[in-house]
PDB file of C-alpha atoms and ligand atoms in Angstrom:
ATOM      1  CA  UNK A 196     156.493  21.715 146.478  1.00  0.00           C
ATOM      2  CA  UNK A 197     155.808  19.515 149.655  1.00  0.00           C
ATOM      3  CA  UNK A 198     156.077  16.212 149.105  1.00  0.00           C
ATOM      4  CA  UNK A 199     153.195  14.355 149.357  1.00  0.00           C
ATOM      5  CA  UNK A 200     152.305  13.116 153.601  1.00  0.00           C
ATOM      6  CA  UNK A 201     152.334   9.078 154.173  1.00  0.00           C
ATOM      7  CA  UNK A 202     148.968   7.495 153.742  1.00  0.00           C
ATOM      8  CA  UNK A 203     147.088   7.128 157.053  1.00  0.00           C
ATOM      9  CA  UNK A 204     144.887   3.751 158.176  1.00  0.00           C
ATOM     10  CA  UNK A 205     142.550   5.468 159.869  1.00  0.00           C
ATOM     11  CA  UNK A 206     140.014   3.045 162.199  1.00  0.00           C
ATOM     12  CA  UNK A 207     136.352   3.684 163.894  1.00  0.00           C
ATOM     13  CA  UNK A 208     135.556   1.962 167.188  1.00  0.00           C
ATOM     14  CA  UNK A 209     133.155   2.124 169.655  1.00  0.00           C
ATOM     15  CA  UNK A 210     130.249   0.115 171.546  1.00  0.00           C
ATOM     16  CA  UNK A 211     127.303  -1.356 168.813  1.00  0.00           C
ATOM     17  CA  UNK A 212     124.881   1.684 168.768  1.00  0.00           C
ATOM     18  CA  UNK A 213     127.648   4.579 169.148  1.00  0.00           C
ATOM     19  CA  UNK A 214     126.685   5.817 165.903  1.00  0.00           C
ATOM     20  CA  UNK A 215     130.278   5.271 164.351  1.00  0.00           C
ATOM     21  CA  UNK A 216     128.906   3.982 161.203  1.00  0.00           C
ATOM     22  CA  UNK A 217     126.582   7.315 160.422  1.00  0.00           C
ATOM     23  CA  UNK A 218     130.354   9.125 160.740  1.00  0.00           C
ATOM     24  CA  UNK A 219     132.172   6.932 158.042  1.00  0.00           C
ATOM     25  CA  UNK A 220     131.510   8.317 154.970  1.00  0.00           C
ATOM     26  CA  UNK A 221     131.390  11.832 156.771  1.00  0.00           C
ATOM     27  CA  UNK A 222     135.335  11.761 157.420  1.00  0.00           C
ATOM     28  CA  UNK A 223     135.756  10.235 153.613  1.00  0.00           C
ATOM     29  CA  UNK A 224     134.620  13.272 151.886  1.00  0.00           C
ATOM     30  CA  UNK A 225     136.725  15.645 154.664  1.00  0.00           C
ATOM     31  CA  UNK A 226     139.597  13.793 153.410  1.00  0.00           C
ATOM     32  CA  UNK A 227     138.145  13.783 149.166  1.00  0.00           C
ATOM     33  CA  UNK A 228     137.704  17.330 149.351  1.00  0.00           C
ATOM     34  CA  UNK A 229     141.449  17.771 150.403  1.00  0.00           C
ATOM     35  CA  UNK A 230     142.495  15.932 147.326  1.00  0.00           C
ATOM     36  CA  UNK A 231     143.382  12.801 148.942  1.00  0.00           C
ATOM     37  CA  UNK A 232     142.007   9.071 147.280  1.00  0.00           C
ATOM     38  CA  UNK A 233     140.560   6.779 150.229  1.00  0.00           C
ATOM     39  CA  UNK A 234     139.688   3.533 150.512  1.00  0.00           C
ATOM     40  CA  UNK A 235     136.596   2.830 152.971  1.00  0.00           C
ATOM     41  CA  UNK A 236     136.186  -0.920 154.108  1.00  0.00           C
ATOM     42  CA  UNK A 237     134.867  -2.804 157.448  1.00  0.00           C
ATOM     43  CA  UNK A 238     135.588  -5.597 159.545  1.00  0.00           C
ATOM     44  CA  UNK A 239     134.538  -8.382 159.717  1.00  0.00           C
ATOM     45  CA  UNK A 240     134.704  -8.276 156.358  1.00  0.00           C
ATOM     46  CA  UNK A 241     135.866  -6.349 153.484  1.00  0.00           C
ATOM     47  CA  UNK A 242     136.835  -8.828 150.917  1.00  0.00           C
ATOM     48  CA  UNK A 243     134.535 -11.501 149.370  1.00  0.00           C
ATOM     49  CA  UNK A 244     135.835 -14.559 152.055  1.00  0.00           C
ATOM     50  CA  UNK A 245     135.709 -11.511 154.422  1.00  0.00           C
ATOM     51  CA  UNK A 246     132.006 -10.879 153.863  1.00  0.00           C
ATOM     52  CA  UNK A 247     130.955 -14.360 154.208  1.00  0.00           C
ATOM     53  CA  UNK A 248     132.827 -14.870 157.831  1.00  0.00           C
ATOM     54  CA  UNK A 249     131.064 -12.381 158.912  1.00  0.00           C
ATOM     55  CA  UNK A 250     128.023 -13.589 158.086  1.00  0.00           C
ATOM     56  CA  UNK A 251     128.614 -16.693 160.065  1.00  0.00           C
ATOM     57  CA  UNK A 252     130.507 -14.612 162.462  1.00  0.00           C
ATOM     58  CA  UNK A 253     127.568 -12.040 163.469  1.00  0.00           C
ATOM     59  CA  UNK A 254     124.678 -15.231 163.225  1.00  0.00           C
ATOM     60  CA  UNK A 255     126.004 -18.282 164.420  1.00  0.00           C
ATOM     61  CA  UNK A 256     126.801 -19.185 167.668  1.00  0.00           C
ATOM     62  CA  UNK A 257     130.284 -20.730 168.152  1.00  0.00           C
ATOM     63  CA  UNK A 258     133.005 -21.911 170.238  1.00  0.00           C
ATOM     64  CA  UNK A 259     134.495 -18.212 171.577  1.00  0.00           C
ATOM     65  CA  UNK A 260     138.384 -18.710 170.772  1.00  0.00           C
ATOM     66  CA  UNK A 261     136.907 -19.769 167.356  1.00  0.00           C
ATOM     67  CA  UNK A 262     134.856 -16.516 166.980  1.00  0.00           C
ATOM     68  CA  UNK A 263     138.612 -14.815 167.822  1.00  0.00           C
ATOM     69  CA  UNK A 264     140.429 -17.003 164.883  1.00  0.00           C
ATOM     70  CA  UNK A 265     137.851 -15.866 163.007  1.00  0.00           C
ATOM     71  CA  UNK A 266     138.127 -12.700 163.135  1.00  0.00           C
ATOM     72  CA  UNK A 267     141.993 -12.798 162.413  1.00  0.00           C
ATOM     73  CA  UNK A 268     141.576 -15.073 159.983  1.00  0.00           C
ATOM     74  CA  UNK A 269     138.981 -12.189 157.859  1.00  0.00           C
ATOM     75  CA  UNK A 270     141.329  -9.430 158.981  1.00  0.00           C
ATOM     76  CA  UNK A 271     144.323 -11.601 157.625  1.00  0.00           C
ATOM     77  CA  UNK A 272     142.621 -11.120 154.091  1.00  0.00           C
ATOM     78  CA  UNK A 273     141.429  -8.210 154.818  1.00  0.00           C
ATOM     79  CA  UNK A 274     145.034  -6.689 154.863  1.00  0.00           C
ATOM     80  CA  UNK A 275     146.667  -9.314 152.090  1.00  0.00           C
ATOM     81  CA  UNK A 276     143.534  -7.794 149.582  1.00  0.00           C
ATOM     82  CA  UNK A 277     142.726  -4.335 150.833  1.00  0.00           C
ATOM     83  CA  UNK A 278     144.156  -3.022 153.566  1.00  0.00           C
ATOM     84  CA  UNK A 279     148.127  -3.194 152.279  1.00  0.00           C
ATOM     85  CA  UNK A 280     147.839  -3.068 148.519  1.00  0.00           C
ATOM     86  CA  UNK A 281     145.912   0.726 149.222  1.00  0.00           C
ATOM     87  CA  UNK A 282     148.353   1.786 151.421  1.00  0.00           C
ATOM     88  CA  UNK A 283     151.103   0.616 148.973  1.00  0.00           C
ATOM     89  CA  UNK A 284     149.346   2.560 146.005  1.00  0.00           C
ATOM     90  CA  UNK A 285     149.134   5.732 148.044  1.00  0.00           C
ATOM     91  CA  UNK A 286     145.411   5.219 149.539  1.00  0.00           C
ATOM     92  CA  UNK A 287     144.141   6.561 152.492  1.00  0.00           C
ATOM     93  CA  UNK A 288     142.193   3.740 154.556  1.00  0.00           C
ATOM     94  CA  UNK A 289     139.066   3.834 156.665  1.00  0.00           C
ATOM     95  CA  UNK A 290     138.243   0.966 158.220  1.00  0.00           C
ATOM     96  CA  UNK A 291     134.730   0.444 160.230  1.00  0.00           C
ATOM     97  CA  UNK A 292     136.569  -1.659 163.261  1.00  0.00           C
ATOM     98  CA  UNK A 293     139.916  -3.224 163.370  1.00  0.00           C
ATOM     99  CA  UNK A 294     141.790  -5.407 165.783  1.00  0.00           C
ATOM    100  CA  UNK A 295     140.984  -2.889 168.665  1.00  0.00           C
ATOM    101  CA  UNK A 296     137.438  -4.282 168.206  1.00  0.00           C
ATOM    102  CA  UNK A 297     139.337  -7.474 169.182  1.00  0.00           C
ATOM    103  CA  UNK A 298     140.328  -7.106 172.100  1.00  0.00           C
ATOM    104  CA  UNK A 299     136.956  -5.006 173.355  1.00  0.00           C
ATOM    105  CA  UNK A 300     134.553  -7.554 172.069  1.00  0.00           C
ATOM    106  CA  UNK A 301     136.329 -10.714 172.575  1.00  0.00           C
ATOM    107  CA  UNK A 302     138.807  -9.628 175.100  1.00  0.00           C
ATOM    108  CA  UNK A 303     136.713  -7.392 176.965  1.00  0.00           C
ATOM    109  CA  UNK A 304     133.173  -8.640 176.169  1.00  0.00           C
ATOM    110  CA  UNK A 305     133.736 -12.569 176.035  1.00  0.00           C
ATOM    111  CA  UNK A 306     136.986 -12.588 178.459  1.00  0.00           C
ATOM    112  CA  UNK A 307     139.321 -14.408 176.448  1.00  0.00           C
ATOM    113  CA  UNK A 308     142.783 -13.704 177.869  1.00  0.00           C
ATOM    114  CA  UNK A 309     144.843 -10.491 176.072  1.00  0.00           C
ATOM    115  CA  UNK A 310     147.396 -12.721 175.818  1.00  0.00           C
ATOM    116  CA  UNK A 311     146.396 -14.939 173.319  1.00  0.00           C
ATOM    117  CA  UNK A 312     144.997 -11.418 171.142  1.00  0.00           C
ATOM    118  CA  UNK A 313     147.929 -10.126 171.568  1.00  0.00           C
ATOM    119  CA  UNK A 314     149.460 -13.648 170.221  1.00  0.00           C
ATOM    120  CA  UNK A 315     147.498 -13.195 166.787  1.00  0.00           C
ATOM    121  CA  UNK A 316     147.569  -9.635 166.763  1.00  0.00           C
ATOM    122  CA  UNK A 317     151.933 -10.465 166.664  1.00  0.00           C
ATOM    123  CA  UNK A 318     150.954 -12.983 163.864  1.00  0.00           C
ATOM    124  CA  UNK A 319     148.727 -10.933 161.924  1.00  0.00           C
ATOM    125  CA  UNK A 320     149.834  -7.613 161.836  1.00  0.00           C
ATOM    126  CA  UNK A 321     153.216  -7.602 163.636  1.00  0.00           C
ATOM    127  CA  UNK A 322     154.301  -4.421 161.693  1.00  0.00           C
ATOM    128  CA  UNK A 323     151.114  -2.149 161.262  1.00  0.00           C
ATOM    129  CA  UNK A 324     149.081  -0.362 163.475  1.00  0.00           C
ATOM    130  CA  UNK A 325     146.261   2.517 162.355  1.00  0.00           C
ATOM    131  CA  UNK A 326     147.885   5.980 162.573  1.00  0.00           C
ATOM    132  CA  UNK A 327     144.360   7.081 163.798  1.00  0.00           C
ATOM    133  CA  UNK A 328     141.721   5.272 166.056  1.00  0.00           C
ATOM    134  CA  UNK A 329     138.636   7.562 166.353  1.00  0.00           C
ATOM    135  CA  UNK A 330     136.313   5.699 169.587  1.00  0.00           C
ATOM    136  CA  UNK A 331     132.755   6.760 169.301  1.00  0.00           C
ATOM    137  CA  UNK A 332     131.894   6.632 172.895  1.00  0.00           C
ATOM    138  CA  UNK A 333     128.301   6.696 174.668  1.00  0.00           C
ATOM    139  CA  UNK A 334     127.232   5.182 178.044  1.00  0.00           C
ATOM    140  CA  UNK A 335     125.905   1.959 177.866  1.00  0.00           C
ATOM    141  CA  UNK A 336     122.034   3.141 177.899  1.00  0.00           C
ATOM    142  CA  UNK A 337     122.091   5.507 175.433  1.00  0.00           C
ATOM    143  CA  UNK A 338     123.762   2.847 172.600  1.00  0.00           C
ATOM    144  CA  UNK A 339     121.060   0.058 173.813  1.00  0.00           C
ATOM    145  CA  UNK A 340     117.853   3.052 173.334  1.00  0.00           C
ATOM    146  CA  UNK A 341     119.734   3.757 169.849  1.00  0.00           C
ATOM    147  CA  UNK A 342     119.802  -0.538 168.867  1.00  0.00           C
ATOM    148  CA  UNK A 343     116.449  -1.071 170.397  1.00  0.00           C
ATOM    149  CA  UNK A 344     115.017   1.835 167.730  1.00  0.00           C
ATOM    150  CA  UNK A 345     116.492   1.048 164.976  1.00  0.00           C
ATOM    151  CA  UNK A 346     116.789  -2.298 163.548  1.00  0.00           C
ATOM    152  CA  UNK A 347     116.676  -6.036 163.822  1.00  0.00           C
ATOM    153  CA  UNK A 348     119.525  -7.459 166.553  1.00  0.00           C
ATOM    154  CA  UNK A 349     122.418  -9.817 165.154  1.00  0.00           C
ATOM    155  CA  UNK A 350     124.114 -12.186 167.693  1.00  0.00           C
ATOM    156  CA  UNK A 351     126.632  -9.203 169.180  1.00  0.00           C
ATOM    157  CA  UNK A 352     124.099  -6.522 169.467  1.00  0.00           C
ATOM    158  CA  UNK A 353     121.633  -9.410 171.406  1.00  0.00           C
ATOM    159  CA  UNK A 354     124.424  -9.213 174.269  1.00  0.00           C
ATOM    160  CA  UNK A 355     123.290  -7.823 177.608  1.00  0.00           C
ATOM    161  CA  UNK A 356     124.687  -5.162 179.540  1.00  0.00           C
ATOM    162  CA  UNK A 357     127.523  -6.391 181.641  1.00  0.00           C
ATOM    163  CA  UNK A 358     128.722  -7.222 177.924  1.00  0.00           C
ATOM    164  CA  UNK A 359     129.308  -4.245 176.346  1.00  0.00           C
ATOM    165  CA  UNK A 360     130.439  -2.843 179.837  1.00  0.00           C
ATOM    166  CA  UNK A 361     133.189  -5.396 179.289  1.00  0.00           C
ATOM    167  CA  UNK A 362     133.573  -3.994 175.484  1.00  0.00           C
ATOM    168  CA  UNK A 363     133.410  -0.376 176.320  1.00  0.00           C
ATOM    169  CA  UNK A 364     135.676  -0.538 179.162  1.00  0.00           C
ATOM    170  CA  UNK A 365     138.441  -2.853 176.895  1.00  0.00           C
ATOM    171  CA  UNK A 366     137.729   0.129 174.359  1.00  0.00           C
ATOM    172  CA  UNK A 367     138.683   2.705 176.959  1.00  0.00           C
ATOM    173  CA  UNK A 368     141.524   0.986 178.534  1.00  0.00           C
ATOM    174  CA  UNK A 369     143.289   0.797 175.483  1.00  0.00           C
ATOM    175  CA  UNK A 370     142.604   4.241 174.544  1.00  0.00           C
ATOM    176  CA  UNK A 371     144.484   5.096 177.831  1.00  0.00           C
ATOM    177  CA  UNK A 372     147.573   3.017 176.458  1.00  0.00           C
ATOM    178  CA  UNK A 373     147.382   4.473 173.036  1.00  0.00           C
ATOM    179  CA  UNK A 374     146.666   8.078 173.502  1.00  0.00           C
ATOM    180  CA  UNK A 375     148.900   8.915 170.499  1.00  0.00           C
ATOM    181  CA  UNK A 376     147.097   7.064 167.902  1.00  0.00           C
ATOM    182  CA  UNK A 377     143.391   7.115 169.654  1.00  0.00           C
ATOM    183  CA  UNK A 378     140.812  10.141 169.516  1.00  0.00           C
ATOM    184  CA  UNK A 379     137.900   9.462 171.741  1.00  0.00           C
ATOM    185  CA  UNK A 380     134.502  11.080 170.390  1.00  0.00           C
ATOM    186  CA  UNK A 381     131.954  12.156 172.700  1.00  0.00           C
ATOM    187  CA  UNK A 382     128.616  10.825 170.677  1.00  0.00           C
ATOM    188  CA  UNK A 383     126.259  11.534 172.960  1.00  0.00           C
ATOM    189  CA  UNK A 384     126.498  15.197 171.467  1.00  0.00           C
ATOM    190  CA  UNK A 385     124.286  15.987 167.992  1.00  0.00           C
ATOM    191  CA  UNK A 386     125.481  15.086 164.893  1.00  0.00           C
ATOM    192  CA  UNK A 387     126.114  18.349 164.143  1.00  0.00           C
ATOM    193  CA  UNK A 388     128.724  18.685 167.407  1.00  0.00           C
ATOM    194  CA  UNK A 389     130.388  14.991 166.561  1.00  0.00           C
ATOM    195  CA  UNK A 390     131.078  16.054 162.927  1.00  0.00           C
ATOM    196  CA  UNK A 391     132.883  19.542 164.152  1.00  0.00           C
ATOM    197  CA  UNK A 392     134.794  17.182 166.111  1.00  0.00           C
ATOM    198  CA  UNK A 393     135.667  15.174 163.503  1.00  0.00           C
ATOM    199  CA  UNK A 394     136.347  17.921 160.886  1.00  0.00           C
ATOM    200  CA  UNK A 395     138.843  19.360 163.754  1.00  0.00           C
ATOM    201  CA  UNK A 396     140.843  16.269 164.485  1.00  0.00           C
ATOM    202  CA  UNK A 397     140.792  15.208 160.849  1.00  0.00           C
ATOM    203  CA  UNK A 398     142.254  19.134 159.740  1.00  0.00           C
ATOM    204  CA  UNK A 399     145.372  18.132 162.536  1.00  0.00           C
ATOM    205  CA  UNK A 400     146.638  15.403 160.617  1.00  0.00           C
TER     206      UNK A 400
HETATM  207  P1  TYD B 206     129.213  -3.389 163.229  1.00  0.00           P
HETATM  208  O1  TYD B 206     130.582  -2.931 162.884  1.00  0.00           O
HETATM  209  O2  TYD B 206     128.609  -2.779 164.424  1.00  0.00           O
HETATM  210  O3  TYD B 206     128.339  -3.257 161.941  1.00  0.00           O
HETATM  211  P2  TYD B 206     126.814  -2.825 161.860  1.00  0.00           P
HETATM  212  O4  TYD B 206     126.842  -1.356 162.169  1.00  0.00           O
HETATM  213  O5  TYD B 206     126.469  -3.160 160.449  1.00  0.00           O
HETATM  214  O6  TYD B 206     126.075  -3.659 162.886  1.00  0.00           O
HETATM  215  O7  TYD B 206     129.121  -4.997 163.398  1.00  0.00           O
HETATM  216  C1  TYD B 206     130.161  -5.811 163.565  1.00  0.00           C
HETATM  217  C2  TYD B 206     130.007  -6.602 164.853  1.00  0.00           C
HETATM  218  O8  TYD B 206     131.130  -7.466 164.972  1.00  0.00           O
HETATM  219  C3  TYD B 206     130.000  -5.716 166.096  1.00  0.00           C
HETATM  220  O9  TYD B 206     128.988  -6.164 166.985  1.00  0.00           O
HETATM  221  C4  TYD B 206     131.333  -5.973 166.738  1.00  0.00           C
HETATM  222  C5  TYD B 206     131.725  -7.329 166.248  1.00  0.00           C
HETATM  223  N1  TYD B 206     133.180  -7.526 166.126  1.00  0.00           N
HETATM  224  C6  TYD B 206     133.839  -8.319 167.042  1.00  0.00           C
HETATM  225  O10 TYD B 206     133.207  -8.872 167.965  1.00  0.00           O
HETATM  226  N2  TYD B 206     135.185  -8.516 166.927  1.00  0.00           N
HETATM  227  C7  TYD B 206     135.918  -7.947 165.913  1.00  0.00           C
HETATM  228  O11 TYD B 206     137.144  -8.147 165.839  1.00  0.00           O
HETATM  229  C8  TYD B 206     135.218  -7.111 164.962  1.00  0.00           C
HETATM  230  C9  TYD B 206     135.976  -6.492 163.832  1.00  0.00           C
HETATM  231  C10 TYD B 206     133.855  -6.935 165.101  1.00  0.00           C
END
């Protein structure tokens, strides 16, 4: 018998509007259907304190290294409730964003310096990195049609263009580091053409 493969932390990234979120539960039944339990969670967020930063974080306007703490500071629950005790039990994780959304949004999006990410990335997570990164990726006008259809705007999605330029090019910059843990999704194709994709990178693991 083989013994049974590591649990995976699996992440989704990509620019508000790339359609990540329609993908999520998608990859979670690939994975049911192959026997394997998963755990699906989002950042900010993902734990009761969790939920309620990111209320505050994705409505009120703040100081932007305070925006940054808080993000750490949900993800720093995040992984003490969620994130850890699933992997520890076996779990496969999915999380919508992760501290790659860090670094795009308020690296590349609000310019704080990678330094200091990188500082409470060391502090937060010095030890654990997702084994997967799937970046949903569509040029800048497409994800602003897809926002501008669909709902009501919260304080990210409000940003303007040379903002999410910032984001998507922080996004694809550190895919180019981390080619062995990131997948990069073309999602300008159908949904039909994104979820062969996804069924062919998520049968490789
Ligand atoms: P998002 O994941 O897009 O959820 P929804 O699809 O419900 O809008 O919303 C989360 C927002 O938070 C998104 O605009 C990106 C932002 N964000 C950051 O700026 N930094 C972070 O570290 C994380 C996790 C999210």
């Amino acid at each position: 018998m083989s013994t049974p493969s590591k649990p995976k932390f699996i992440t989704f990234e990509g620019i508000d509007g790339a359609g990540k979120s329609s993908h999520l539960s998608f990859v979670a039944d690939l994975l049911a259907a192959r026997g394997i339990r998963v755990t699906s969670t989002r950042e900010p967020g993902g734990t009761p304190l969790g939920e309620q930063l990111r209320t505050v974080l994705l409505h009120q306007k703040m100081h932007l290294e305070t925006e940054a703490l808080l993000m750490f500071a949900s993800r720093r629950e995040h992984l003490a409730q969620v994130i850890e005790p699933a992997l520890a039990r076996g779990d496969w994780v999915i999380s919508d964003r992760f501290t790659d959304a860090t670094f795009a949004y308020q690296g590349g999006g609000r310019q704080l310096p990678v330094a200091k990410l990188e500082q409470l990335e060391q502090w937060v997570h010095p030890h654990l990195q997702p084994d997967l990164t799937l970046l949903f990726d569509v040029p800048l006008d497409v994800a602003r049609a897809r926002l501008d259809a669909t709902r009501s705007l919260d304080k990210f999605e409000q940003e303007q263009n040379d903002f999410f330029a910032g984001v998507r090019g922080e996004y694809l910059r550190r895919a180019a580091q981390f080619p062995a843990r990131f997948r990069i999704v073309d999602s300008t194709q159908s949904m039909a053409q994104v979820r062969a994709a996804l069924t062919a990178i998520m049968a490789s693991l």
